[in-house]
Amino acid sequence: MANKHLKIRIYNGGTVAMGPGKAELLETIDTCGSISSAAKQMQMSYRRAWELVDVMNKCFNQPVVTSASGGQHGGGAHLTDFGRFILKSYRDLVVKAQLATELELNQILSNLNQSE
Amino acid sequence: MANKHLKIRIYNGGTVAMGPGKAELLETIDTCGSISSAAKQMQMSYRRAWELVDVMNKCFNQPVVTSASGGQHGGGAHLTDFGRFILKSYRDLVVKAQLATELELNQILSNLNQSE
DNA sequence: TATCGTTATTCCTATTTGAATATAACGATA
DNA sequence: TATCGTTATATTCAAATAGGAATAACGATA
């Protein structure tokens, strides 16, 4: 039953500004301190991780992640306060949505076949 | 600001059982009476519309759409009572989710750049 | 100034997706 | 039984997407 679930994405025009994957990436960058190590931990190419960050930074009116190259450890990336704010808003949004729609969600999920 | 919005999809494993596009298709089939005319109205290929219906019918433990070929007008398709039930559940779910997350949604949407 | 791991970017290829086309089957009706 | 518009399905081709590999730039440190 863990494979039946709800996903919420927030769009800016045709592009996803925030969603499950981007939120997870932000959290992983926060704990890892760099895009590359976050990508490795999430088993995602650096290219893709960087692109997701780029999309977010371009969608919002402030950067959610700042980064620098060079230095002793090659550089790194970290969430901005704004990034933390957006991330928390999204996480809260998902939780509240799940709570508020328990009835309807269950009406749908309980009628799904098993998958995988 | 109409281009900033939230989309909710419900997954059965890796496949989308219900989402904005499938819900709209169900409504259009309901008013049109056939997959082909619904596809035409939504400017979507018949092949794609049929596939979306097929995915839904396979995801759920009962069909959401039944169809028949042949007859005076070539046949047609219509929503089952179960299909109407799932559709209404999804529509209610989306409305309730929006209402319950107004604060967080606005915190995110208000920080998005304009797009298009 | 050489080293290091990371950021940032480009290029090319493989895979996936989507659309268009074609065709058979269907069955109520005239 | 001929007609009709639809369902259902396969095939092919173009387009979009994803992924991998390669490389330059960066800057603190030794």
Short mmCIF file of N, CA, C and O in Angstrom, two decimals, chain B residues 59-106:
data_model
loop_
_atom_site.label_atom_id
_atom_site.label_comp_id
_atom_site.label_asym_id
_atom_site.label_seq_id
_atom_site.Cartn_x
_atom_site.Cartn_y
_atom_site.Cartn_z
N CYS B 59 -5.85 0.54 -13.69
CA CYS B 59 -5.41 0.93 -12.34
C CYS B 59 -6.45 0.58 -11.30
O CYS B 59 -6.12 0.16 -10.19
N PHE B 60 -7.71 0.77 -11.65
CA PHE B 60 -8.77 0.59 -10.67
C PHE B 60 -9.35 -0.83 -10.72
O PHE B 60 -9.22 -1.52 -11.73
N ASN B 61 -9.98 -1.22 -9.64
CA ASN B 61 -10.55 -2.56 -9.56
C ASN B 61 -11.91 -2.67 -10.24
O ASN B 61 -12.52 -3.75 -10.26
N GLN B 62 -12.37 -1.55 -10.79
CA GLN B 62 -13.58 -1.55 -11.61
C GLN B 62 -13.33 -0.56 -12.75
O GLN B 62 -12.58 0.39 -12.58
N PRO B 63 -13.98 -0.75 -13.89
CA PRO B 63 -13.78 0.21 -14.98
C PRO B 63 -14.39 1.58 -14.67
O PRO B 63 -15.46 1.66 -14.07
N VAL B 64 -13.71 2.63 -15.07
CA VAL B 64 -14.26 3.98 -14.94
C VAL B 64 -14.98 4.38 -16.21
O VAL B 64 -15.83 5.26 -16.21
N VAL B 65 -14.64 3.73 -17.30
CA VAL B 65 -15.28 3.99 -18.59
C VAL B 65 -15.59 2.65 -19.25
O VAL B 65 -14.76 1.75 -19.24
N THR B 66 -16.80 2.54 -19.77
CA THR B 66 -17.12 1.36 -20.59
C THR B 66 -17.36 1.83 -22.01
O THR B 66 -17.77 2.96 -22.24
N SER B 67 -17.08 0.95 -22.95
CA SER B 67 -17.18 1.36 -24.35
C SER B 67 -17.67 0.20 -25.19
O SER B 67 -17.57 -0.96 -24.80
N ALA B 68 -18.22 0.53 -26.33
CA ALA B 68 -18.70 -0.49 -27.27
C ALA B 68 -18.51 0.04 -28.68
O ALA B 68 -18.71 1.22 -28.95
N SER B 69 -18.11 -0.85 -29.55
CA SER B 69 -18.00 -0.46 -30.96
C SER B 69 -19.17 -1.06 -31.72
O SER B 69 -19.79 -2.02 -31.28
N GLY B 70 -19.48 -0.49 -32.87
CA GLY B 70 -20.61 -0.96 -33.66
C GLY B 70 -21.88 -0.23 -33.33
O GLY B 70 -21.92 0.61 -32.44
N GLY B 71 -22.92 -0.51 -34.09
CA GLY B 71 -24.19 0.15 -33.88
C GLY B 71 -24.36 1.34 -34.81
O GLY B 71 -23.45 1.66 -35.59
N GLN B 72 -25.51 1.97 -34.69
CA GLN B 72 -25.87 3.03 -35.64
C GLN B 72 -24.83 4.16 -35.72
O GLN B 72 -24.47 4.61 -36.79
N HIS B 73 -24.39 4.58 -34.57
CA HIS B 73 -23.44 5.70 -34.56
C HIS B 73 -22.01 5.23 -34.31
O HIS B 73 -21.17 6.02 -33.88
N GLY B 74 -21.78 3.97 -34.57
CA GLY B 74 -20.42 3.46 -34.48
C GLY B 74 -20.00 2.98 -33.12
O GLY B 74 -18.99 2.31 -32.99
N GLY B 75 -20.80 3.32 -32.15
CA GLY B 75 -20.46 2.93 -30.79
C GLY B 75 -20.26 4.15 -29.92
O GLY B 75 -20.77 5.22 -30.22
N GLY B 76 -19.51 3.99 -28.86
CA GLY B 76 -19.29 5.12 -27.95
C GLY B 76 -18.74 4.67 -26.63
O GLY B 76 -18.42 3.49 -26.45
N ALA B 77 -18.61 5.61 -25.74
CA ALA B 77 -18.08 5.32 -24.41
C ALA B 77 -18.80 6.17 -23.39
O ALA B 77 -19.28 7.26 -23.69
N HIS B 78 -18.92 5.65 -22.20
CA HIS B 78 -19.52 6.47 -21.15
C HIS B 78 -18.96 6.13 -19.78
O HIS B 78 -18.46 5.02 -19.56
N LEU B 79 -19.04 7.09 -18.90
CA LEU B 79 -18.57 6.90 -17.53
C LEU B 79 -19.46 5.91 -16.81
O LEU B 79 -20.68 5.95 -16.95
N THR B 80 -18.85 5.07 -16.03
CA THR B 80 -19.62 4.22 -15.13
C THR B 80 -19.96 5.01 -13.87
O THR B 80 -19.40 6.08 -13.62
N ASP B 81 -20.88 4.49 -13.08
CA ASP B 81 -21.16 5.12 -11.79
C ASP B 81 -19.89 5.18 -10.96
O ASP B 81 -19.62 6.17 -10.27
N PHE B 82 -19.12 4.12 -11.04
CA PHE B 82 -17.85 4.10 -10.32
C PHE B 82 -16.92 5.20 -10.84
O PHE B 82 -16.27 5.89 -10.05
N GLY B 83 -16.89 5.38 -12.15
CA GLY B 83 -16.07 6.44 -12.73
C GLY B 83 -16.49 7.81 -12.22
O GLY B 83 -15.64 8.66 -11.91
N ARG B 84 -17.79 8.02 -12.12
CA ARG B 84 -18.29 9.29 -11.59
C ARG B 84 -17.88 9.48 -10.14
O ARG B 84 -17.54 10.58 -9.70
N PHE B 85 -17.93 8.38 -9.40
CA PHE B 85 -17.56 8.42 -7.99
C PHE B 85 -16.08 8.80 -7.84
O PHE B 85 -15.74 9.69 -7.05
N ILE B 86 -15.22 8.16 -8.61
CA ILE B 86 -13.78 8.46 -8.54
C ILE B 86 -13.51 9.89 -8.98
O ILE B 86 -12.73 10.62 -8.35
N LEU B 87 -14.18 10.30 -10.05
CA LEU B 87 -13.99 11.66 -10.55
C LEU B 87 -14.39 12.69 -9.51
O LEU B 87 -13.67 13.65 -9.26
N LYS B 88 -15.54 12.46 -8.89
CA LYS B 88 -16.00 13.40 -7.86
C LYS B 88 -15.05 13.41 -6.66
O LYS B 88 -14.74 14.46 -6.12
N SER B 89 -14.59 12.23 -6.28
CA SER B 89 -13.64 12.16 -5.17
C SER B 89 -12.40 12.99 -5.48
O SER B 89 -11.92 13.75 -4.63
N TYR B 90 -11.92 12.85 -6.70
CA TYR B 90 -10.70 13.58 -7.08
C TYR B 90 -10.95 15.08 -7.10
O TYR B 90 -10.15 15.87 -6.59
N ARG B 91 -12.07 15.49 -7.68
CA ARG B 91 -12.38 16.92 -7.74
C ARG B 91 -12.54 17.50 -6.34
O ARG B 91 -12.05 18.60 -6.04
N ASP B 92 -13.24 16.77 -5.47
CA ASP B 92 -13.40 17.22 -4.09
C ASP B 92 -12.05 17.31 -3.39
O ASP B 92 -11.78 18.24 -2.64
N LEU B 93 -11.23 16.29 -3.65
CA LEU B 93 -9.91 16.25 -3.04
C LEU B 93 -9.11 17.50 -3.39
O LEU B 93 -8.51 18.14 -2.52
N VAL B 94 -9.14 17.86 -4.66
CA VAL B 94 -8.35 19.02 -5.11
C VAL B 94 -8.86 20.29 -4.44
O VAL B 94 -8.06 21.11 -3.95
N VAL B 95 -10.18 20.44 -4.40
CA VAL B 95 -10.74 21.65 -3.79
C VAL B 95 -10.38 21.73 -2.31
O VAL B 95 -9.93 22.77 -1.80
N LYS B 96 -10.55 20.63 -1.60
CA LYS B 96 -10.24 20.62 -0.17
C LYS B 96 -8.77 20.88 0.08
O LYS B 96 -8.40 21.56 1.05
N ALA B 97 -7.92 20.32 -0.78
CA ALA B 97 -6.48 20.53 -0.61
C ALA B 97 -6.13 22.00 -0.80
O ALA B 97 -5.34 22.56 -0.04
N GLN B 98 -6.75 22.62 -1.79
CA GLN B 98 -6.48 24.04 -2.02
C GLN B 98 -6.91 24.88 -0.83
O GLN B 98 -6.19 25.78 -0.40
N LEU B 99 -8.10 24.56 -0.31
CA LEU B 99 -8.61 25.34 0.82
C LEU B 99 -7.74 25.16 2.05
O LEU B 99 -7.46 26.12 2.77
N ALA B 100 -7.31 23.93 2.27
CA ALA B 100 -6.57 23.63 3.51
C ALA B 100 -5.15 24.15 3.47
O ALA B 100 -4.50 24.26 4.53
N THR B 101 -4.65 24.47 2.29
CA THR B 101 -3.24 24.85 2.18
C THR B 101 -3.08 26.27 1.64
O THR B 101 -2.00 26.62 1.14
N GLU B 102 -4.13 27.06 1.79
CA GLU B 102 -4.08 28.43 1.25
C GLU B 102 -2.85 29.20 1.69
O GLU B 102 -2.18 29.85 0.89
N LEU B 103 -2.55 29.11 2.97
CA LEU B 103 -1.42 29.86 3.50
C LEU B 103 -0.11 29.46 2.84
O LEU B 103 0.60 30.30 2.28
N GLU B 104 0.18 28.16 2.91
CA GLU B 104 1.46 27.68 2.37
C GLU B 104 1.53 27.87 0.85
O GLU B 104 2.58 28.24 0.32
N LEU B 105 0.41 27.61 0.19
CA LEU B 105 0.40 27.77 -1.27
C LEU B 105 0.71 29.21 -1.64
O LEU B 105 1.51 29.48 -2.56
N ASN B 106 0.12 30.13 -0.89
CA ASN B 106 0.38 31.53 -1.20
C ASN B 106 1.81 31.94 -0.87
O ASN B 106 2.40 32.77 -1.57
#
